[in-house]
Amino acid sequence: MVCNYHFSVEWFSTMSVFCGDCPYNVTDCDADNCIPLNGVQRPIITVNRLMPGPSIQVCEGDVINVTVANHLDDHEELTIHWHGLHQVGTPYMDGVPKVTQCPIPYGSSFVYTFNASNSGTHYWHAHTGFQRADGCLGTLIVRQATKRNPHYDSYDVDDPAHILLLQDIFDSMALSRYLGHYLVKLSNAPDGLLINGHGQRAQFPSGDGEAPVYTAREVLHVQPGKTHRFRMISNIVTHCPLQVSVDDHTLSVIAADGFDVMAEEVDIITVFAAERYDFLLTANQEAGNYWLRLQGLGDCSTSHEVALINYIGTDVEATPSLPDDYISVQGVELNPYNAMDLSSPLKMPIYSLRSLIPDTDEVLTSEVNTYYLTMDVNNVTKYSLDNYFTPDPMRMRSHDTEMITGDARGRGLRLTSNQLNHASFLIPNANLLTQYDDIDPSVFCDATNIDPGCVTSYCECAQVLTVELGENVELVIVDEGFQFDQSHPLHMHGYGFRVVAQARLGTSLAVEDVKELDRQGLIARNLVDPPVKDTVAVPDGGYTIVRFKANNPGWWAMHCHLQLHNSLGMMLLIHVGDDSDLPPVPDNFPTCNDWSSSGSIEEETGTGGDGKGHVVAGSIVLLIASWIAVMVNSAM
């Protein structure tokens, strides 16, 4: 079946004039074009004036066509990534700007066409700028045929309404918050949490001296005595893992990131950014209402939110008292955050989930090529004139817009750099998948030619890990953790991988220490039935080891899924195969590139009368930097 969708992407507002007397009149809150969220008025990006945007729900094997029209009034560019779909045979549809496609300009549209080839709980979101944090996202569910669903007999109800899209939210636009955090060192902790776009934050006076009025929370209805399948998706954008639990109910986890696992009964699921978990909930308690709780960890440890699990036939208004302590839930916890000691039976690490996906690729039984990757957030000297004059291939430089004072030139202003293998990712000038020859080769690097000085001086490049088509790959990913106590959720495009090991060894860890442990055979791997995922946390001061067969040719992004970390360069590309292995480029596929004027400006640019008159951005930067250096020196 071919399923057609149209996405109109535009800036809009919560609590707009369309909301009338919301929240005092709850009917107004449900009016067309009214987006209450948590009651805070702020600009948001909507798709079809919905937030979250339209839910795509299809069957395995269906063809999905989505026409995305960019109506963003600030003329931003846009791409959409279909998170969890591996785009086998359609790498041009992966939605990574300047890697798999040119971004969609304002006023233009782009048709994404791809096959729903891997079933499960997924979602779609903008992959440009901070648009995902401002609301450009929605759910994407691919259901299996009954005979292909190993858990079909385990539940009674798979209600399309039983999707839990979890996200953190700011009271203002994400860009302003991140700039405040990055340049002014203000907090980047979220102001609230949302469940399916609902939450409570803003207070509205009742006018009669009674308790204040709030926007409505999410309500999920269940049939008494029935077992229900819930599909949970995390669109967290800050360092904010979430503990999820339901009062007086256990959760039976049956899938992770769309891949089936043997059912495991737990009381708490800790979900990191971009992860998805399917769980079964049996409505076997006394008929009534129960809280589904979210408790933030990490940078949002003071944030929490709830939704109501309502047994059908019970008055929705008869809600239980709100919990005094959102962290008081006790019991078995899946995927614990930054846990050092996993010996407790109450701690279930992610690699202990048992996959129901057969190892047909034989990555668990065959020889693998092992690559060690480091990730961290390092303090670097970014505002330094010297960065302008460092030769390629490793580019160490400041951005054009930086203002360099005499004081900054002498000492360098230290900012945080989000790094993989000690380099931040540099977005190419042209679309890599289709215009490789248009890109200056000097922008590329790999782990072997990154300068060790990049730990303290800002370095950027288009970092590539090149693997052979058909290669069995093992990645040992080390979060060195020298700066911050953070766990990085790492997402890989184009693949699912086996999570064979994970451990936190301390508050910080050098990759050489992990290599030595590995040489001594002291890192145990689950090579029997480890889970398959596409997103996994790398604990602070620890490592996570994954394996996959490189059988999907293309250029695939692998990056931290925290929004600021990704935007500031915690990313690299996995290049599988070569151009001859790729499917044909779609007809009339858009192109993009740098542009420079030529012809009649020799005198103005001082080209020496060579008749070319070319002006390139790098030359201008060097001229400006040289001029600033002269002015600064003369003033000192």
XYZ file of C-alpha atoms in Angstrom:
636
model
C 0.000 0.000 0.000
C 1.133 3.565 -0.707
C 0.462 5.980 2.143
C 0.517 9.698 1.278
C 1.012 12.537 3.751
C 1.411 16.295 3.431
C 3.348 18.249 6.060
C 2.996 22.035 6.197
C 5.738 23.276 8.535
C 5.324 26.750 10.029
C 5.987 28.891 13.072
C 2.945 29.178 15.311
C 2.182 29.876 18.973
C 0.874 28.076 22.000
C -2.064 29.608 23.881
C -2.886 31.712 20.826
C -6.113 33.578 20.037
C -7.481 30.272 18.742
C -7.529 29.014 22.357
C -10.277 31.367 23.458
C -10.955 30.949 27.166
C -8.634 27.970 27.649
C -7.924 26.610 30.261
C -11.043 27.899 32.020
C -13.195 26.467 29.241
C -11.773 23.051 28.419
C -13.752 22.914 25.174
C -11.768 25.915 23.951
C -8.560 24.020 24.689
C -9.652 21.392 22.145
C -10.551 23.923 19.451
C -8.955 23.737 16.012
C -5.543 25.422 15.928
C -5.387 25.687 19.712
C -2.165 24.248 21.138
C -2.241 24.595 24.943
C 0.871 22.509 25.786
C 1.577 23.351 29.456
C -0.134 26.735 29.442
C 2.994 28.792 28.693
C 2.643 31.111 25.702
C 5.657 30.734 23.395
C 6.523 30.374 19.692
C 6.651 26.799 18.413
C 7.128 25.036 15.107
C 4.081 23.061 14.074
C 3.282 20.603 11.315
C -0.258 21.060 10.010
C -0.776 23.288 13.083
C -0.348 20.323 15.391
C 2.213 19.740 18.107
C 3.148 16.937 18.208
C 2.674 16.716 14.470
C 0.635 14.105 12.554
C 1.150 10.501 13.573
C 2.191 8.217 10.717
C 0.856 4.712 11.362
C 1.396 2.143 8.613
C 2.059 -1.554 8.057
C 5.399 -3.203 7.438
C 6.222 -3.067 3.730
C 4.035 -0.041 2.950
C 5.458 2.783 0.853
C 5.409 6.153 2.602
C 5.249 9.400 0.610
C 5.532 12.612 2.628
C 5.451 15.994 0.912
C 7.149 18.451 3.270
C 6.417 22.125 2.557
C 8.634 24.668 4.310
C 6.565 27.677 5.408
C 8.844 28.786 8.246
C 8.447 32.568 8.299
C 12.028 33.221 9.397
C 13.210 31.551 6.163
C 14.975 28.681 7.916
C 15.991 25.634 5.947
C 14.512 22.268 6.896
C 14.979 18.511 6.649
C 13.030 15.653 8.244
C 14.659 12.486 9.569
C 12.639 9.276 9.895
C 14.154 8.061 13.132
C 14.346 4.268 13.284
C 13.823 3.571 9.586
C 17.117 2.475 8.054
C 16.426 3.655 4.501
C 17.761 0.473 2.898
C 17.843 1.278 -0.809
C 16.754 4.882 -0.189
C 19.728 6.621 1.499
C 18.728 9.906 -0.146
C 15.644 10.024 2.103
C 17.431 9.917 5.476
C 17.022 13.646 6.056
C 20.487 14.698 7.253
C 21.330 18.158 5.856
C 24.370 18.335 3.569
C 24.957 14.615 4.110
C 22.017 12.883 2.415
C 20.142 15.862 0.965
C 20.231 19.621 0.538
C 17.984 21.313 3.094
C 14.523 22.393 1.909
C 14.588 26.190 1.382
C 11.805 28.443 2.622
C 8.890 28.423 0.214
C 9.883 25.060 -1.282
C 8.835 21.467 -0.797
C 10.462 18.055 -0.957
C 8.834 14.624 -1.323
C 10.279 11.883 0.850
C 9.552 8.410 -0.533
C 10.695 5.300 1.295
C 9.629 1.840 2.366
C 8.465 1.018 5.880
C 10.886 -1.888 5.859
C 11.525 -2.298 9.576
C 8.585 -2.530 11.932
C 8.334 -1.033 15.359
C 7.936 2.185 17.307
C 9.739 5.079 15.631
C 9.302 8.797 15.145
C 10.072 11.616 12.745
C 11.680 14.931 13.564
C 13.447 17.907 12.018
C 17.191 17.394 11.652
C 18.083 21.047 11.074
C 19.008 23.632 13.678
C 16.972 23.559 16.879
C 13.661 22.815 15.175
C 13.163 19.470 16.906
C 13.401 21.206 20.281
C 10.805 23.767 19.185
C 8.150 21.245 18.187
C 8.822 19.806 14.719
C 8.243 16.114 15.427
C 5.686 13.321 15.468
C 5.307 9.580 15.877
C 5.879 6.889 13.241
C 4.511 3.407 13.956
C 5.100 0.437 11.644
C 2.975 -2.552 12.627
C 3.766 -6.153 11.785
C 1.511 -8.803 10.342
C 0.189 -11.088 13.065
C 2.282 -14.067 12.010
C 5.474 -11.962 12.171
C 4.760 -10.494 15.605
C 6.278 -12.722 18.306
C 4.305 -10.962 21.061
C 0.934 -10.943 19.350
C -0.587 -13.480 21.751
C 0.737 -11.609 24.794
C -1.666 -8.654 24.693
C -5.269 -7.843 23.942
C -5.150 -4.213 22.852
C -2.791 -2.237 20.573
C -4.621 1.093 20.615
C -3.214 3.787 18.288
C -3.845 6.212 21.166
C -1.493 4.289 23.467
C 1.617 6.128 22.294
C 3.702 8.029 24.824
C 5.741 10.791 23.180
C 7.899 12.227 25.955
C 9.759 15.508 25.646
C 11.301 18.332 27.608
C 10.327 21.905 26.824
C 11.596 25.443 27.334
C 9.439 28.478 28.085
C 11.156 30.261 25.183
C 12.677 29.374 21.816
C 15.397 26.746 22.047
C 18.008 28.795 20.190
C 17.875 31.620 22.731
C 18.200 29.168 25.598
C 21.137 27.352 24.073
C 22.951 30.584 23.218
C 22.440 31.691 26.798
C 23.882 28.425 28.036
C 26.790 28.280 25.611
C 27.884 31.911 25.578
C 26.648 33.264 28.919
C 26.847 30.048 30.962
C 23.169 30.161 31.927
C 21.297 26.979 32.777
C 20.016 24.836 29.917
C 17.755 22.772 32.161
C 14.258 22.422 30.681
C 11.352 24.334 32.182
C 8.960 21.409 31.971
C 8.111 17.974 30.606
C 5.352 16.982 28.210
C 3.494 13.732 27.565
C 1.923 13.724 24.100
C 2.152 17.519 24.124
C 0.361 17.883 27.449
C 1.596 19.083 30.811
C 1.016 21.611 33.557
C 3.225 24.613 34.248
C 1.540 28.014 33.885
C -0.891 28.924 36.658
C -4.131 30.702 35.820
C -5.911 32.414 38.745
C -9.302 30.980 39.563
C -10.736 34.374 40.496
C -12.668 32.990 43.449
C -9.820 32.374 45.845
C -9.724 28.685 44.994
C -6.746 26.730 43.678
C -5.269 27.977 40.384
C -6.390 26.501 37.080
C -4.017 24.552 34.798
C -4.062 23.076 31.327
C -5.111 19.442 31.098
C -2.757 16.522 31.502
C -2.708 13.516 29.192
C -5.300 10.789 29.906
C -4.843 7.213 28.647
C -7.842 4.889 28.853
C -7.471 1.145 29.484
C -9.978 -1.684 29.568
C -10.184 -3.438 32.956
C -8.750 -6.933 32.876
C -7.067 -6.436 29.499
C -3.363 -6.287 28.607
C -2.427 -3.222 26.573
C 0.604 -2.492 24.398
C 2.116 0.941 25.006
C 4.683 2.487 22.676
C 7.025 4.983 24.349
C 9.247 7.479 22.493
C 11.714 9.946 23.977
C 12.265 13.250 22.201
C 14.347 14.619 25.061
C 16.666 17.387 23.811
C 18.641 18.218 26.987
C 20.663 16.004 29.316
C 17.481 14.677 30.891
C 17.048 10.902 31.151
C 13.558 10.026 32.358
C 12.412 7.390 34.810
C 8.995 6.094 33.739
C 6.681 4.095 36.006
C 2.979 3.439 36.597
C 1.675 3.335 40.140
C 0.771 -0.187 41.327
C 1.524 -1.747 37.924
C 4.508 -3.565 36.474
C 5.701 -2.983 32.930
C 6.596 -5.868 30.648
C 9.180 -4.636 28.131
C 8.824 -6.373 24.747
C 10.759 -4.158 22.308
C 13.581 -1.624 22.273
C 13.984 0.860 19.405
C 11.561 -1.211 17.359
C 13.393 -4.530 17.813
C 11.664 -7.385 19.656
C 13.110 -8.735 22.908
C 12.023 -11.442 25.310
C 9.517 -9.945 27.736
C 11.062 -8.594 30.963
C 8.986 -7.462 33.947
C 10.246 -4.203 35.430
C 8.918 -1.431 37.638
C 10.870 1.466 36.106
C 12.159 2.136 32.607
C 14.865 4.780 32.279
C 14.681 6.194 28.788
C 17.362 8.353 27.198
C 16.986 10.799 24.318
C 15.766 9.164 21.073
C 15.213 5.722 22.633
C 11.923 3.878 22.255
C 10.467 1.092 24.360
C 7.309 -0.970 23.933
C 5.811 -2.373 27.121
C 2.712 -4.265 28.151
C 0.493 -3.044 30.972
C -2.216 -5.289 32.372
C -5.151 -3.447 33.909
C -5.478 -5.932 36.782
C -5.797 -3.552 39.723
C -8.894 -2.203 41.399
C -10.825 -0.103 38.893
C -9.789 3.520 39.213
C -7.182 6.034 38.106
C -3.412 5.639 38.402
C -0.518 7.973 37.715
C 2.005 7.304 35.010
C 5.016 9.196 36.353
C 7.978 10.875 34.698
C 10.939 11.821 36.875
C 13.821 13.704 35.344
C 17.445 12.841 36.023
C 20.710 14.586 35.152
C 20.201 18.268 34.379
C 16.434 18.044 34.959
C 16.400 16.257 38.295
C 13.821 18.757 39.588
C 11.460 18.177 36.625
C 8.560 15.779 36.697
C 5.209 15.228 35.024
C 2.337 12.751 35.145
C -0.371 11.318 32.913
C -3.517 9.575 34.056
C -4.131 5.876 33.410
C -7.923 5.657 33.519
C -9.758 2.357 33.843
C -12.728 2.730 31.492
C -15.908 3.097 33.496
C -14.181 5.078 36.239
C -14.730 8.814 36.633
C -11.738 10.607 35.101
C -12.233 13.471 37.552
C -11.655 11.142 40.523
C -7.881 11.497 40.276
C -5.579 10.262 43.011
C -3.521 12.740 44.969
C -0.385 13.884 43.231
C 2.717 12.083 44.453
C 4.811 13.979 46.976
C 8.022 12.298 45.864
C 8.392 11.413 42.201
C 11.574 9.447 42.890
C 10.027 7.214 45.533
C 9.157 4.396 43.112
C 11.124 1.299 44.058
C 11.715 -1.930 42.178
C 13.493 -3.321 39.141
C 14.859 -0.592 36.873
C 15.766 -1.174 33.240
C 18.598 0.892 31.728
C 19.739 2.714 34.911
C 21.415 6.095 34.520
C 25.194 6.211 35.092
C 25.063 3.198 37.412
C 28.469 2.105 38.694
C 27.368 -1.085 40.447
C 25.070 -3.318 38.412
C 25.270 -6.323 40.727
C 21.937 -5.522 42.365
C 19.002 -7.566 41.034
C 17.096 -4.278 40.944
C 19.415 -2.896 38.247
C 18.924 -4.308 34.746
C 21.489 -2.972 32.239
C 20.350 -2.572 28.666
C 22.631 -5.316 27.325
C 20.839 -7.865 29.537
C 17.704 -7.657 27.412
C 17.510 -10.815 25.311
C 16.892 -10.264 21.630
C 14.369 -12.212 19.592
C 16.137 -11.137 16.379
C 18.245 -14.027 15.014
C 21.916 -13.293 14.327
C 21.631 -13.884 10.593
C 24.500 -11.452 9.990
C 26.754 -13.553 12.254
C 28.231 -10.469 13.928
C 28.197 -12.361 17.239
C 30.049 -15.418 15.980
C 32.389 -14.081 13.285
C 35.571 -12.051 13.470
C 35.007 -8.316 13.744
C 37.079 -5.234 13.088
C 37.155 -3.164 16.272
C 37.266 0.634 16.263
C 37.701 2.706 19.419
C 35.860 6.035 19.560
C 36.051 8.696 22.243
C 33.425 11.269 23.107
C 33.435 14.135 25.550
C 32.686 17.808 26.045
C 36.043 19.582 26.376
C 36.992 23.125 27.267
C 38.880 24.517 24.288
C 40.481 27.789 23.238
C 38.101 28.684 20.468
C 38.496 32.452 20.259
C 42.144 32.615 19.205
C 43.692 34.303 16.192
C 46.119 31.433 15.841
C 43.222 29.190 14.806
C 42.872 31.118 11.566
C 46.354 30.195 10.407
C 46.507 26.479 11.207
C 47.038 24.550 7.966
C 44.771 21.789 6.693
C 43.947 18.915 6.732
C 42.812 19.381 10.336
C 41.053 22.690 10.559
C 41.520 24.574 13.816
C 39.756 27.866 13.484
C 37.299 30.351 14.900
C 34.010 31.265 13.291
C 33.700 34.354 11.115
C 31.440 36.146 13.583
C 33.774 35.986 16.569
C 35.051 39.273 17.939
C 38.640 39.026 19.137
C 39.787 41.577 21.682
C 43.333 42.156 22.822
C 42.581 40.275 26.029
C 41.026 37.335 24.186
C 43.940 37.206 21.785
C 46.405 36.966 24.619
C 44.640 34.326 26.679
C 42.058 32.715 24.421
C 38.442 32.420 25.547
C 37.690 28.870 26.614
C 34.358 27.411 25.576
C 33.025 23.880 25.470
C 33.532 21.789 22.337
C 31.349 18.727 21.790
C 33.666 16.147 20.299
C 33.955 12.678 18.862
C 37.600 11.594 18.735
C 38.444 15.119 19.952
C 37.009 16.911 16.912
C 33.737 18.709 16.252
C 31.857 17.931 13.054
C 32.082 20.385 10.158
C 29.043 20.365 7.873
C 30.164 20.173 4.214
C 29.390 22.953 1.734
C 27.586 20.553 -0.628
C 25.489 17.426 -0.233
C 27.983 14.654 0.442
C 25.944 11.705 -0.805
C 25.369 13.156 -4.270
C 28.039 15.879 -4.655
C 31.174 14.409 -3.129
C 33.378 15.844 -5.882
C 32.166 19.368 -5.063
C 33.590 19.225 -1.542
C 37.128 20.328 -0.720
C 38.972 17.130 0.330
C 40.745 19.041 3.083
C 37.538 19.266 5.147
C 37.564 15.498 5.720
C 39.425 13.740 8.520
C 39.453 10.463 10.384
C 40.613 9.363 13.808
C 44.179 8.862 12.575
C 44.874 12.450 11.528
C 43.182 14.467 14.250
C 45.745 16.578 16.076
C 46.141 15.621 19.776
C 46.035 19.353 20.503
C 42.367 19.373 19.597
C 41.561 18.387 23.177
C 42.351 21.983 24.177
C 42.117 23.910 20.875
C 38.976 24.014 18.783
C 39.109 21.632 15.799
C 36.441 20.912 13.246
C 36.293 18.603 10.267
C 33.905 16.302 8.453
C 35.023 13.201 10.333
C 34.533 9.877 8.550
C 34.877 6.278 9.683
C 35.260 4.256 6.471
C 34.287 0.573 6.512
C 34.003 -2.003 3.769
C 30.631 -3.156 2.524
C 29.899 -6.435 4.295
C 32.411 -5.789 7.081
C 31.585 -6.950 10.623
C 32.114 -3.838 12.715
C 32.577 -3.461 16.451
C 32.587 0.021 17.983
C 33.987 0.529 21.465
C 32.636 3.954 22.399
C 34.255 5.609 25.408
C 32.755 8.605 27.207
C 35.865 10.066 28.789
C 33.798 12.239 31.115
C 36.542 14.635 32.155
C 34.356 17.752 32.089
C 30.769 16.876 32.950
C 28.869 14.069 34.600
C 26.760 13.283 31.555
C 25.674 10.177 29.722
C 25.537 10.634 25.946
C 22.749 8.884 23.995
C 24.374 7.909 20.700
C 22.153 7.357 17.651
C 23.253 5.627 14.448
C 21.460 6.239 11.168
C 20.989 3.443 8.652
C 21.488 0.554 11.066
C 20.489 -1.356 14.117
C 23.345 -2.658 16.226
C 23.856 -5.287 18.909
C 24.604 -3.821 22.345
C 27.111 -6.380 23.626
C 28.640 -4.556 26.609
C 28.315 -1.470 28.753
C 29.960 -0.332 31.984
C 30.785 2.744 34.006
C 34.227 2.487 35.585
C 34.513 5.898 37.260
C 33.758 9.577 36.853
C 36.298 9.768 34.022
C 38.066 7.277 31.794
C 40.802 7.361 29.152
C 40.373 5.332 25.980
C 43.847 3.820 26.478
C 42.628 2.303 29.755
C 39.747 0.652 27.922
C 42.100 -0.682 25.255
C 44.300 -2.180 27.946
C 41.332 -3.837 29.663
C 40.326 -5.261 26.310
C 43.834 -6.569 25.594
C 43.755 -8.344 28.940
C 40.375 -9.924 28.184
C 38.704 -8.091 31.068
C 35.708 -6.750 29.122
C 32.923 -9.306 28.991
C 30.630 -9.252 25.973
C 27.165 -10.732 25.620
C 27.580 -12.686 22.390
C 24.556 -14.920 22.866
C 21.419 -12.813 22.476
C 22.167 -9.101 23.060
C 19.456 -6.601 22.144
C 19.384 -4.765 18.838
C 18.979 -0.991 19.069
C 19.781 2.141 17.084
C 20.279 4.449 20.077
C 22.200 3.682 23.243
C 23.585 5.631 26.187
C 27.325 5.771 26.730
C 27.794 6.213 30.489
C 29.976 8.996 31.844
C 33.429 7.600 32.608
C 32.472 4.365 30.895
C 31.998 2.574 27.600
C 29.373 0.949 25.429
C 30.257 -1.693 22.816
C 28.071 -2.343 19.784
C 28.325 -4.592 16.727
C 26.732 -4.491 13.281
C 27.276 -5.783 9.764
C 27.963 -2.944 7.337
C 25.485 -4.123 4.687
C 23.662 -0.849 3.958
C 25.844 1.310 1.671
C 25.856 5.057 2.148
C 27.052 7.901 4.349
C 25.390 7.433 7.729
C 25.423 9.908 10.593
C 26.248 8.758 14.111
C 25.792 11.435 16.745
C 24.822 12.326 20.265
C 21.074 12.955 20.322
C 21.203 15.756 22.870
C 20.286 18.771 20.761
C 23.071 21.122 21.815
C 25.729 18.418 21.590
C 24.640 17.438 18.095
C 24.360 21.037 16.903
C 27.836 21.810 18.232
C 29.467 18.885 16.483
C 29.307 15.625 18.466
C 28.909 13.637 15.277
C 30.786 11.629 12.667
C 29.880 9.797 9.477
C 30.138 6.072 8.824
C 30.908 5.572 5.139
C 29.936 2.118 3.930
C 30.929 0.950 0.454
C 31.505 3.300 -2.467
C 29.438 5.094 -5.091
C 29.068 1.970 -7.211
C 27.201 0.304 -4.335
C 24.595 3.069 -4.080
C 21.199 3.064 -5.761
C 20.731 5.632 -8.545
C 20.261 9.229 -7.476
C 16.566 10.190 -7.855
C 15.756 12.260 -10.938
C 16.065 16.029 -10.488
C 17.467 15.595 -6.988
C 18.304 19.056 -5.570
C 21.913 20.230 -5.404
C 23.573 22.904 -3.268
C 27.026 24.426 -3.031
C 29.094 27.486 -2.197
C 29.043 30.329 -4.659
C 31.636 33.005 -5.400
C 31.470 35.920 -7.788
C 33.878 36.304 -10.707
C 34.607 38.489 -13.674
C 34.752 42.219 -13.034
C 35.986 42.927 -9.524
C 39.755 42.558 -9.913
C 40.543 46.090 -8.829
C 38.248 46.047 -5.818
C 39.593 42.735 -4.531
C 43.226 43.327 -5.370
C 43.657 40.197 -7.464
C 46.728 41.567 -9.195
C 45.034 41.663 -12.571
C 45.079 37.898 -13.127
C 41.709 38.174 -14.820
C 40.048 35.716 -12.465
C 38.736 37.947 -9.704
C 37.684 35.009 -7.499
C 36.894 35.794 -3.865
C 36.598 32.847 -1.499
C 35.316 32.966 2.050
C 38.522 31.584 3.547
C 40.579 34.386 1.972
C 38.235 37.010 3.367
C 38.501 35.457 6.816
C 42.294 35.565 6.637
C 42.249 39.193 5.501
C 39.910 40.198 8.309
C 41.932 38.228 10.854
C 45.164 39.849 9.659
C 43.599 43.290 9.886
C 42.324 42.581 13.397
C 45.769 41.344 14.405
C 47.375 44.590 13.180
C 44.814 46.703 15.001
C 45.140 44.709 18.212
C 48.939 44.824 18.142
C 48.930 48.570 17.549
C 46.642 49.056 20.513
C 48.715 46.965 22.923
